[in-house]
PDB file of C-alpha atoms in Angstrom:
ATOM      1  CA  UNK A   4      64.520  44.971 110.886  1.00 38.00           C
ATOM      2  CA  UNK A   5      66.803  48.083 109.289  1.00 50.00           C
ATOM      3  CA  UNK A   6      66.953  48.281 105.842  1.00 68.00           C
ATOM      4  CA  UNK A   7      70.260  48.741 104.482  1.00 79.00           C
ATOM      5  CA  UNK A   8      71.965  49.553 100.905  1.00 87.00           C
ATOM      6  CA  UNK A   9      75.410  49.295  99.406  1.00 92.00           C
ATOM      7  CA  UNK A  10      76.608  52.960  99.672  1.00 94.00           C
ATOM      8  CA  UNK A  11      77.809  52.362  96.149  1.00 94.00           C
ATOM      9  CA  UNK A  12      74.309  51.768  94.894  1.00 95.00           C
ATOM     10  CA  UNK A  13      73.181  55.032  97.004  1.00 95.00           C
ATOM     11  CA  UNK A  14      75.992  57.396  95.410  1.00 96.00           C
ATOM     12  CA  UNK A  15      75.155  56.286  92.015  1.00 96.00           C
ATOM     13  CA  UNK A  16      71.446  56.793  92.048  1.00 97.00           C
ATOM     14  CA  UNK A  17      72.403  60.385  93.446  1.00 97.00           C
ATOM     15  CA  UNK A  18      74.670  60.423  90.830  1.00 96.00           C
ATOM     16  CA  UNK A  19      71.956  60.343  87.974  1.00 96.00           C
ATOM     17  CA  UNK A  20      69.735  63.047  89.823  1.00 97.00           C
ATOM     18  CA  UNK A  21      72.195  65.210  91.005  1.00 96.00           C
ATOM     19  CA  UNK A  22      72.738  66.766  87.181  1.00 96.00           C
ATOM     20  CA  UNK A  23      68.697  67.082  87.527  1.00 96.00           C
ATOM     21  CA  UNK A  24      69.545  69.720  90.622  1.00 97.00           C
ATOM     22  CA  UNK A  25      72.302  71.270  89.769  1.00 95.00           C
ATOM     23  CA  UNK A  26      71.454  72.335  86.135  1.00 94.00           C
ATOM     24  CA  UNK A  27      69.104  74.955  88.042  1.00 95.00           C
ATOM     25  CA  UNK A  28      72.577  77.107  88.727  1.00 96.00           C
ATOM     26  CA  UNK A  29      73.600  77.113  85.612  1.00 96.00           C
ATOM     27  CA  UNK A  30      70.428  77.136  83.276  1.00 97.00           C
ATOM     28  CA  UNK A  31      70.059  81.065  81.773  1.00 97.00           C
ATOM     29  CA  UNK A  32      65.999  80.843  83.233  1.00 98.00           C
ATOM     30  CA  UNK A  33      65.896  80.712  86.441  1.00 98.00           C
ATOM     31  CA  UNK A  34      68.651  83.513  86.659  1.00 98.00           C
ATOM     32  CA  UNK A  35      66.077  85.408  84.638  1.00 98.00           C
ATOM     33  CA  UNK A  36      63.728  85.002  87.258  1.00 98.00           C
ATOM     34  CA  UNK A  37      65.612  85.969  89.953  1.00 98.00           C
ATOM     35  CA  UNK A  38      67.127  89.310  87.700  1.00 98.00           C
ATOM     36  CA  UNK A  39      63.055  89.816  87.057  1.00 98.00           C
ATOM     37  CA  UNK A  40      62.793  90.400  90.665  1.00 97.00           C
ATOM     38  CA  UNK A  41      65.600  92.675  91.357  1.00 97.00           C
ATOM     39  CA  UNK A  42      68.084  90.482  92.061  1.00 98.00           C
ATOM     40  CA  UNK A  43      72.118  90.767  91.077  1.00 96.00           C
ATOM     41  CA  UNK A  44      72.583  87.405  88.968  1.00 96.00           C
ATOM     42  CA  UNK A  45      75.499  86.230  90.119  1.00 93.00           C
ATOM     43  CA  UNK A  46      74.325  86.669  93.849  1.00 96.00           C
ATOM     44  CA  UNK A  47      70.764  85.426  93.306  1.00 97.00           C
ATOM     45  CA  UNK A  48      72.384  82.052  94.254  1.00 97.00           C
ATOM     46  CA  UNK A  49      72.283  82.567  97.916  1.00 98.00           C
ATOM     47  CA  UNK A  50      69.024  84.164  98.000  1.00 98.00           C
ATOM     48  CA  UNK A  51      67.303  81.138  96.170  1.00 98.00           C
ATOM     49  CA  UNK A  52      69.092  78.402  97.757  1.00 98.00           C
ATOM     50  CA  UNK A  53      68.660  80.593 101.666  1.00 98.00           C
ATOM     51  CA  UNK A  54      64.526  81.304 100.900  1.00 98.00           C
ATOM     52  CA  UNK A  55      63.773  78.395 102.383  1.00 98.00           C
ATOM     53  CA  UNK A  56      64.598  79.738 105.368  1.00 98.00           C
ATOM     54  CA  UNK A  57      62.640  82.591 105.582  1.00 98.00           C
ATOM     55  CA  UNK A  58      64.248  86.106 105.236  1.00 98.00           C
ATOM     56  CA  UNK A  59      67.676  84.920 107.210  1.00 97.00           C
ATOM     57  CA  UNK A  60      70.868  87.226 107.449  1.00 96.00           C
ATOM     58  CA  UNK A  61      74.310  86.075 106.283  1.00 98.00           C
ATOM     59  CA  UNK A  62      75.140  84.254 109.247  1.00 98.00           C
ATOM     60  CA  UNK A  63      72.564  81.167 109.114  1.00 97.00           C
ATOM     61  CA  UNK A  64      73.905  80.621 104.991  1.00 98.00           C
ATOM     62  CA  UNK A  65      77.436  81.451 106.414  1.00 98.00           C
ATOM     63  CA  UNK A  66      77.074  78.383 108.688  1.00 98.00           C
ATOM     64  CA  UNK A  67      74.888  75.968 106.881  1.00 98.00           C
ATOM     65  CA  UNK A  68      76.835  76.864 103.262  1.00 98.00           C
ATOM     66  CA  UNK A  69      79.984  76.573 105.374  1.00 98.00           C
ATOM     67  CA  UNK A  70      82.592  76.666 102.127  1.00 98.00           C
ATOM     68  CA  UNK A  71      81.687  80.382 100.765  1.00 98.00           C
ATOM     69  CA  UNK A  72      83.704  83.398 101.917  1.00 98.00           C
ATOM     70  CA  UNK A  73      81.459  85.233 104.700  1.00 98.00           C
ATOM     71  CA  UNK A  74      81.898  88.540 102.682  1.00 98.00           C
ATOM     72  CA  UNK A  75      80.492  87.114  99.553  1.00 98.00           C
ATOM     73  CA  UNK A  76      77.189  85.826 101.369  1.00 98.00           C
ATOM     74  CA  UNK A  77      77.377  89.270 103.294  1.00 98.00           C
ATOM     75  CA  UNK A  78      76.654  90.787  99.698  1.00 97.00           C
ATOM     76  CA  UNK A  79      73.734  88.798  99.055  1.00 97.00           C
ATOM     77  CA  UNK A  80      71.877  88.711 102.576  1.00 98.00           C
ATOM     78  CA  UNK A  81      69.949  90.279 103.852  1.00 97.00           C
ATOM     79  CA  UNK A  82      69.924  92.791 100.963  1.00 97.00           C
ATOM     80  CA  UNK A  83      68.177  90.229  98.860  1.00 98.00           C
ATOM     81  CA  UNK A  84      65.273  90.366 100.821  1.00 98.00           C
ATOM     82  CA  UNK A  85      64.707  94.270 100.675  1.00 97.00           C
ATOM     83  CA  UNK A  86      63.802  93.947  96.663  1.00 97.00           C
ATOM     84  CA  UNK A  87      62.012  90.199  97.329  1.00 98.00           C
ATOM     85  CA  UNK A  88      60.599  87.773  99.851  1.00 98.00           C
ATOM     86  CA  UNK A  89      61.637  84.588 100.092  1.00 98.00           C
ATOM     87  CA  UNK A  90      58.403  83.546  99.388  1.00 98.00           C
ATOM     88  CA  UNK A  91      58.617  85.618  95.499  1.00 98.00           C
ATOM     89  CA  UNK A  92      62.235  84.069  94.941  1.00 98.00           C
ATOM     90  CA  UNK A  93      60.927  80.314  95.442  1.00 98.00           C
ATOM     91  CA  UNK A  94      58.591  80.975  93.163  1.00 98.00           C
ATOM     92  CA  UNK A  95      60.638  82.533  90.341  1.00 98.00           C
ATOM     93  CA  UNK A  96      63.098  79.449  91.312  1.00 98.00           C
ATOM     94  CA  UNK A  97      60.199  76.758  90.187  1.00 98.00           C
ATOM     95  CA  UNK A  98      58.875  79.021  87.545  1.00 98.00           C
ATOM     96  CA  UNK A  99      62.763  79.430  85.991  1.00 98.00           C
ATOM     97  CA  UNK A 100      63.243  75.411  86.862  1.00 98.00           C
ATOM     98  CA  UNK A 101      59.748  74.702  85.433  1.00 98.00           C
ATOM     99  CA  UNK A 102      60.904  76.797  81.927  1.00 98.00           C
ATOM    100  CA  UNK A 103      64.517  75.067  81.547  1.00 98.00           C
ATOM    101  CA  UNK A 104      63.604  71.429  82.112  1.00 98.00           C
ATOM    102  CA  UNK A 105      60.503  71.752  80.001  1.00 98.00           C
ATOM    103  CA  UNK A 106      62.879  73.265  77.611  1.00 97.00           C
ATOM    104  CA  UNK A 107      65.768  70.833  77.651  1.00 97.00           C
ATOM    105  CA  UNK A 108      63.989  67.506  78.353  1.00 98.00           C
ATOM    106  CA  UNK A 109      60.358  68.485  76.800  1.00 97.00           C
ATOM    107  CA  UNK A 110      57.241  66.725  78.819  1.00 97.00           C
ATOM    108  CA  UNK A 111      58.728  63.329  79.616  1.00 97.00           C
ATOM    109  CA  UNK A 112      56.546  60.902  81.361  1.00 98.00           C
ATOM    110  CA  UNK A 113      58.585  60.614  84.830  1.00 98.00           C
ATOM    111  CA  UNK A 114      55.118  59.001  86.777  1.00 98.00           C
ATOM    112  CA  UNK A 115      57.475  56.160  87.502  1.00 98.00           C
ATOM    113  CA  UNK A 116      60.546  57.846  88.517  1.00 98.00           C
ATOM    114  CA  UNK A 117      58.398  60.125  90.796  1.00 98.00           C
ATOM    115  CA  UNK A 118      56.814  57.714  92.793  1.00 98.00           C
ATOM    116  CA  UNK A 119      60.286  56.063  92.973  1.00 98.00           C
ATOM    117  CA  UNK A 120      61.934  59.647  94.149  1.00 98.00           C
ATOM    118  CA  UNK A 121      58.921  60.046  96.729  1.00 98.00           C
ATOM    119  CA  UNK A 122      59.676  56.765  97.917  1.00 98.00           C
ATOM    120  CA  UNK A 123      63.287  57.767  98.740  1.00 98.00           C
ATOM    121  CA  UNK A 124      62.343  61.391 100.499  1.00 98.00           C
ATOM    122  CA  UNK A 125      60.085  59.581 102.574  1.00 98.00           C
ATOM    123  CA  UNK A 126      62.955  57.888 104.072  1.00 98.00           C
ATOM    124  CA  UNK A 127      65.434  61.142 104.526  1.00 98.00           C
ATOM    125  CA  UNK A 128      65.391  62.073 108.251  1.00 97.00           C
ATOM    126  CA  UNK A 129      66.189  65.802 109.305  1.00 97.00           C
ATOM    127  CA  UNK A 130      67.954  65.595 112.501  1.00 97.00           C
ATOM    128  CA  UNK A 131      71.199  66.989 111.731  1.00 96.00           C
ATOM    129  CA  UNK A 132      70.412  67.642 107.979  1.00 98.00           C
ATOM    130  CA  UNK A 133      69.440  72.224 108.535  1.00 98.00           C
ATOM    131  CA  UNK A 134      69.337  72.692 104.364  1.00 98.00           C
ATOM    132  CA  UNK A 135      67.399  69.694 103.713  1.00 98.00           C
ATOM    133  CA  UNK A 136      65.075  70.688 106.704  1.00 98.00           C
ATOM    134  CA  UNK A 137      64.054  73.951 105.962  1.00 98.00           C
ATOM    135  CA  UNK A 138      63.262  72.317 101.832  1.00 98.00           C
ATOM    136  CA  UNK A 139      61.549  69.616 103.296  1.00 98.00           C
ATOM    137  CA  UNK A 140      58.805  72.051 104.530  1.00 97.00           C
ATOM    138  CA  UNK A 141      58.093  73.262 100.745  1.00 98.00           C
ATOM    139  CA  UNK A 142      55.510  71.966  98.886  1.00 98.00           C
ATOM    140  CA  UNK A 143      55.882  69.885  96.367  1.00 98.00           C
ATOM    141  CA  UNK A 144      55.102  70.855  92.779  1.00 98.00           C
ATOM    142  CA  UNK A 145      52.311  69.803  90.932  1.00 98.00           C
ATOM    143  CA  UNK A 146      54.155  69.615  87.673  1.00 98.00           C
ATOM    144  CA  UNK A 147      55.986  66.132  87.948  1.00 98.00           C
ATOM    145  CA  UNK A 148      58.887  67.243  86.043  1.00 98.00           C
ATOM    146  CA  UNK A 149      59.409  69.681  88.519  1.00 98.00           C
ATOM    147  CA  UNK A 150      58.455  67.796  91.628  1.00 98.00           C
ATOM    148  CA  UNK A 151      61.498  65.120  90.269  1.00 98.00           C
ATOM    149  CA  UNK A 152      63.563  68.195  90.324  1.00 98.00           C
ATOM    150  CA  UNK A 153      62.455  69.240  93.886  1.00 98.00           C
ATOM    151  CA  UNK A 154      63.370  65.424  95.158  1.00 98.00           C
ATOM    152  CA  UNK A 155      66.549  65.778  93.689  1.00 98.00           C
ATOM    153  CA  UNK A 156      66.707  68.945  95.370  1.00 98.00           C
ATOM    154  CA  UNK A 157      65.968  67.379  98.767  1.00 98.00           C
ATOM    155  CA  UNK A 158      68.065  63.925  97.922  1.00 98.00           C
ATOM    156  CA  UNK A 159      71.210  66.943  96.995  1.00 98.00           C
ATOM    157  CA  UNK A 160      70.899  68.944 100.225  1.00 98.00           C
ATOM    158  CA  UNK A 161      70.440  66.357 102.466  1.00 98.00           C
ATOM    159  CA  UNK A 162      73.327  64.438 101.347  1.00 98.00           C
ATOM    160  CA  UNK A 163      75.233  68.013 101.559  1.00 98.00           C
ATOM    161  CA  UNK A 164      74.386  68.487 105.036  1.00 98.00           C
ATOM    162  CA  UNK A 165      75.949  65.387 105.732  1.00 98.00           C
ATOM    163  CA  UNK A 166      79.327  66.319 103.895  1.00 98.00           C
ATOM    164  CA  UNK A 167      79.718  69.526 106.039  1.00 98.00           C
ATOM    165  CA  UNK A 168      79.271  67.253 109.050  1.00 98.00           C
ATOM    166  CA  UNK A 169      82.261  64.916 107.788  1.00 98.00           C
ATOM    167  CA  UNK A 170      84.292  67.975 107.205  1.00 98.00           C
ATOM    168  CA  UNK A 171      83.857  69.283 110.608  1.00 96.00           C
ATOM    169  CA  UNK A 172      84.626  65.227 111.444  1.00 97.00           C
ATOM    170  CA  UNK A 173      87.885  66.029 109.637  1.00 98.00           C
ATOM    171  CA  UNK A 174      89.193  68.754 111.134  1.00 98.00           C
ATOM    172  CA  UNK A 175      88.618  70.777 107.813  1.00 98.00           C
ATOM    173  CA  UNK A 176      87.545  74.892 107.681  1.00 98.00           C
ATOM    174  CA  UNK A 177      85.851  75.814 104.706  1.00 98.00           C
ATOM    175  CA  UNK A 178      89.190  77.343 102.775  1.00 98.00           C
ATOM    176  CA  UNK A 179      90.925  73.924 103.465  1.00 98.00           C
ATOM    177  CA  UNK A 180      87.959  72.098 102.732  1.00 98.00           C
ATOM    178  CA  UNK A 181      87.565  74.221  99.148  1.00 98.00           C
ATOM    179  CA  UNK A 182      91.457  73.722  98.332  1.00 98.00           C
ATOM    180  CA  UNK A 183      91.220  69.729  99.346  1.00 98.00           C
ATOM    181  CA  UNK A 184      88.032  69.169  97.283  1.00 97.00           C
ATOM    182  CA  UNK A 185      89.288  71.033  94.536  1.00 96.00           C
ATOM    183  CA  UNK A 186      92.379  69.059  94.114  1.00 97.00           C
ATOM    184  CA  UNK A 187      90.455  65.946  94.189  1.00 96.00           C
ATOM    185  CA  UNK A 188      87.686  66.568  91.723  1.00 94.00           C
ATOM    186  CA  UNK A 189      89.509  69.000  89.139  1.00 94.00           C
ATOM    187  CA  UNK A 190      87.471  72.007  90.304  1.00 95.00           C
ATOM    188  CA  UNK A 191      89.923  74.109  91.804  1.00 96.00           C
ATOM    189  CA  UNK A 192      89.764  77.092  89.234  1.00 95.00           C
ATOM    190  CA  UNK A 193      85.486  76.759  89.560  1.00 95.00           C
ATOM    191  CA  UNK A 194      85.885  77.199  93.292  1.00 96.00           C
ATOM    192  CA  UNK A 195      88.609  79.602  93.334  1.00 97.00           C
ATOM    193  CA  UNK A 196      86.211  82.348  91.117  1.00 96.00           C
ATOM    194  CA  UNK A 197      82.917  81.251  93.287  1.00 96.00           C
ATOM    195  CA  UNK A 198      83.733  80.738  96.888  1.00 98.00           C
ATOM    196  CA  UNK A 199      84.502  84.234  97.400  1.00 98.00           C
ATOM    197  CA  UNK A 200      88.284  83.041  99.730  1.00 98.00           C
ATOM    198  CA  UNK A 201      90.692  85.810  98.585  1.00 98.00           C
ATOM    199  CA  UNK A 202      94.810  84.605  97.156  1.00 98.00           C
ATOM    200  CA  UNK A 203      96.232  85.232 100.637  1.00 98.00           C
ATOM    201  CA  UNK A 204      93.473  82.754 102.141  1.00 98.00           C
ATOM    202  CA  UNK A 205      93.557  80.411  99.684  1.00 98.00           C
ATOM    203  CA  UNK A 206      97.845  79.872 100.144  1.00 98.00           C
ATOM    204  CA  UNK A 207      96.797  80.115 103.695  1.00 98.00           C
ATOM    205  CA  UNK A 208      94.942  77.499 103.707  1.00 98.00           C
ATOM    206  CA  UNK A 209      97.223  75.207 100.994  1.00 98.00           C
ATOM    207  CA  UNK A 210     100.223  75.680 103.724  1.00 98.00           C
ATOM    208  CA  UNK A 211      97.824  74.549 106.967  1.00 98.00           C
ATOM    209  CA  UNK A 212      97.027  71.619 104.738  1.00 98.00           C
ATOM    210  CA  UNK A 213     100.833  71.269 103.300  1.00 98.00           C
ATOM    211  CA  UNK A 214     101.666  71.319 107.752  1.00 98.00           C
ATOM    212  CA  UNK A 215      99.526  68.086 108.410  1.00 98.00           C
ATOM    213  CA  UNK A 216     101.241  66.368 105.370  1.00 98.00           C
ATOM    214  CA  UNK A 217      97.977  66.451 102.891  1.00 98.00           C
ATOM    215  CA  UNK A 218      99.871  68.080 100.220  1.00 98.00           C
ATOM    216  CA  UNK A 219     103.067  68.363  98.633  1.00 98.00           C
ATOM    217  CA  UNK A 220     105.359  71.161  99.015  1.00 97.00           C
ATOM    218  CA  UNK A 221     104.002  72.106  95.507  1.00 96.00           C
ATOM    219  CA  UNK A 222     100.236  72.203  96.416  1.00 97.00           C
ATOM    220  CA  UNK A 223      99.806  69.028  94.809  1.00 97.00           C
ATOM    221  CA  UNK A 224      97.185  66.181  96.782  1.00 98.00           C
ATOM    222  CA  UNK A 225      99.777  63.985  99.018  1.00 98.00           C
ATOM    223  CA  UNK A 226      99.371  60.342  98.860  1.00 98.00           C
ATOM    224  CA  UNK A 227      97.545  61.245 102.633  1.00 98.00           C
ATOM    225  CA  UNK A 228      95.535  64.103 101.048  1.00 98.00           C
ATOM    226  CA  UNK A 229      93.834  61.659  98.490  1.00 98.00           C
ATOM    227  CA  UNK A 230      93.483  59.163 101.234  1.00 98.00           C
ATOM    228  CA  UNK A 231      91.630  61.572 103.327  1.00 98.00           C
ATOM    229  CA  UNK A 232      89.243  63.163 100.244  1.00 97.00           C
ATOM    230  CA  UNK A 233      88.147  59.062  99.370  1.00 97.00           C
ATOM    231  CA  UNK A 234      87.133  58.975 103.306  1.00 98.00           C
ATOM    232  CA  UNK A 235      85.224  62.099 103.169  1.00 98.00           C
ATOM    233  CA  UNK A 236      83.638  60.784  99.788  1.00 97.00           C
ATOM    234  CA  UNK A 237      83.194  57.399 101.689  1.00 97.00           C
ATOM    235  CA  UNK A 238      81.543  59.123 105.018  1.00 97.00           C
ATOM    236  CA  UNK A 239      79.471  61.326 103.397  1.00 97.00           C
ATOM    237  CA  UNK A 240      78.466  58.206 101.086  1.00 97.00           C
ATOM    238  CA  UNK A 241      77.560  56.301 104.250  1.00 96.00           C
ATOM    239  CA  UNK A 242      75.116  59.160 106.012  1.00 96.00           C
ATOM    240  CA  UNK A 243      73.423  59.387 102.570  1.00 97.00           C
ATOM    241  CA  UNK A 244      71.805  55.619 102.235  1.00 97.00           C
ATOM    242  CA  UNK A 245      69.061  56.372 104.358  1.00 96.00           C
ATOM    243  CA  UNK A 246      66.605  57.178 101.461  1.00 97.00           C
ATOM    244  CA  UNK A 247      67.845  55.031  99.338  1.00 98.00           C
ATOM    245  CA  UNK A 248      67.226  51.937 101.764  1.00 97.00           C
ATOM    246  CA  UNK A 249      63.733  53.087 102.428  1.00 97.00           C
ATOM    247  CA  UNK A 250      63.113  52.360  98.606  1.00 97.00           C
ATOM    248  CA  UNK A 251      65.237  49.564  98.429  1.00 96.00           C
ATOM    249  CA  UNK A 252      67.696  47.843  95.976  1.00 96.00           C
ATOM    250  CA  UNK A 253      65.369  47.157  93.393  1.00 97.00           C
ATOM    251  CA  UNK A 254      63.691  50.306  93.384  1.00 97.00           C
ATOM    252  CA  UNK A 255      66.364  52.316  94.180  1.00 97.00           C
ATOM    253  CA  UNK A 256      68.199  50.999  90.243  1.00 97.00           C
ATOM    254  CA  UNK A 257      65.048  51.051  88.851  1.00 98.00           C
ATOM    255  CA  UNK A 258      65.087  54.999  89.255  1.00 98.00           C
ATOM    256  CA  UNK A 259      68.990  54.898  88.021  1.00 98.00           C
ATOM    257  CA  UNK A 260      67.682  53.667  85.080  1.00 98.00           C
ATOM    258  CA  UNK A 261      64.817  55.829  84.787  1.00 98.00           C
ATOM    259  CA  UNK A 262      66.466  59.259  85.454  1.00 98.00           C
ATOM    260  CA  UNK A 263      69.675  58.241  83.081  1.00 97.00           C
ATOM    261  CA  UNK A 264      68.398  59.491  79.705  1.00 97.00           C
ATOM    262  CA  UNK A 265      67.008  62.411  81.314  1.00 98.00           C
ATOM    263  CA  UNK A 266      70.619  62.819  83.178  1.00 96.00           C
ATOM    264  CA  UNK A 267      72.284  62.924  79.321  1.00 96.00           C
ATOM    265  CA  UNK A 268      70.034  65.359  78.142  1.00 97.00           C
ATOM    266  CA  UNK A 269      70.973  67.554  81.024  1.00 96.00           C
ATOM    267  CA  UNK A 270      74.508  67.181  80.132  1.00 95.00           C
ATOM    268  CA  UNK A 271      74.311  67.220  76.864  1.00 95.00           C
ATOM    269  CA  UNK A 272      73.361  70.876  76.776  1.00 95.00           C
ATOM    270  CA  UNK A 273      77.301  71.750  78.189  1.00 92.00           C
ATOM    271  CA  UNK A 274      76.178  73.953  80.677  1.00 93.00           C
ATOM    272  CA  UNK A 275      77.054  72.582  83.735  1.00 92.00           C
ATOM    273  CA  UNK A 276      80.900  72.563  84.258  1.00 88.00           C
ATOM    274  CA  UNK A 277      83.080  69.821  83.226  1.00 80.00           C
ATOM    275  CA  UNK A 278      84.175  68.299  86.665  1.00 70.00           C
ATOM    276  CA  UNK A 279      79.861  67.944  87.634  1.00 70.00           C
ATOM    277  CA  UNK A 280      79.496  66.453  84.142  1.00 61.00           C
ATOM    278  CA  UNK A 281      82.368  63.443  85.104  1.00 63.00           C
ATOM    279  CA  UNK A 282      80.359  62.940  88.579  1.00 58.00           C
ATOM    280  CA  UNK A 283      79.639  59.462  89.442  1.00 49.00           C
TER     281      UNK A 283
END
């Protein structure tokens, strides 16, 4: 018999971790690591989030990215790779993770929340899912900190590989997709400096979304622009129980409650941006 979850359940466990992941592009260390190497900070992004690859061009983090600006990632790759192998940036991306959650949430006993975590990854299935497939192949860490930080890592990108595949569902190129999203989760002037879309494509892509009646003549969300952004929330919230119901209910809030504190510590440090702070 399949196990099933409430989708609800499964978006709010993700919830908790996802501060886990996402503090790694924003924390000062594992930019440091990356810079240590050779790389430009604020393009050391795609080369640490693409090593898992293997040495790919732009094109493969063009496609599996799909909401960045082709130019942008054209900056980053395959240049990256000339000053380090992927190989050298995953490990200055666990050695920078390893200092900043050490740093910020000290030596926390997470045994529990591990096992729990494991138990979830277990369950994720990579048909379909190109970013969480190529991390799946990594080792894990031996530090449990950081191997809670890798499954939120794998739980993040394989629930993101399922959001590009309801915005393709949607009809929705990556500038529409960036403007939509934006609107509907405050980000707009975050994704405006770091997608890399320039003005012109960005009003572009407000009036191809203002045509199909998803916002207002003023670039505001339409009452049919919101309704759309819940669906995508709800569709991607749908492809993304998998894990969760291969740990089960139970288990599944038991590592809600777990993660939570070390989800406020996280957050309590300011650094990731207000709109990821609110997520839920």
């Amino acid at each position: 018999m399949t196990r099933s979850v409430d989708p609800q359940l499964a978006r709010a466990c993700w919830a908790v971790l996802e501060p886990i992941h996402a503090f790694g592009y924003f924390a000062p260390q594992p930019t440091a690591a990356y810079v240590a190497l050779g790389l430009r900070p604020k393009l050391s992004y795609f080369a640490a989030r693409s090593a898992a690859f293997g040495p790919v061009g732009p094109e493969v983090t063009v496609a599996t990215f799909y909401v960045f600006a082709p130019w942008l990632v054209q900056k980053a790759l395959p240049a990256s790779w000339e000053v380090a192998t992927p190989e050298q940036v995953q490990k200055a991306r666990r050695e920078g993770m390893y200092a900043a959650l050490h740093e910020v949430l000290g030596e926390p006993d997470v045994t529990e929340a591990l096992d729990i975590a494991r138990r979830v990854c277990d369950g994720l299935t990579a048909h379909g899912r190109p970013i969480y497939a190529a991390h799946s192949s990594l080792d894990w860490p031996d530090d449990d900190l950081l191997a809670l930080w890798h499954a939120a890592t794998l739980i993040r990108e394989h629930r993101g590989d399922g959001h590009v595949s309801v915005l393709h569902a949607a009809d929705l190129d990556p500038v529409e997709s960036v403007v939509l999203g934006g609107l509907f989760s405050s980000s707009t002037e975050f994704l405006k400096k770091t997608r890399g879309w320039s003005d012109d494509e960005w009003a572009e892509g407000e009036e191809r979304l203002k045509g199909r009646g998803l916002l207002t003549a003023d670039g505001e969300l339409s009452g049919a622009g919101r309704e759309t952004r819940q669906e995508i929330e709800r569709r991607t919230d749908l492809l993304a129980t998998e894990g969760w119901a291969h740990a089960g209910d139970e288990a599944s809030r038991r590592l809600r409650e777990l993660v939570a504190p070390l989800r406020e510590k996280v957050l309590a440090t300011d650094l990731l941006p207000k709109w990821e702070r609110k997520l839920h």
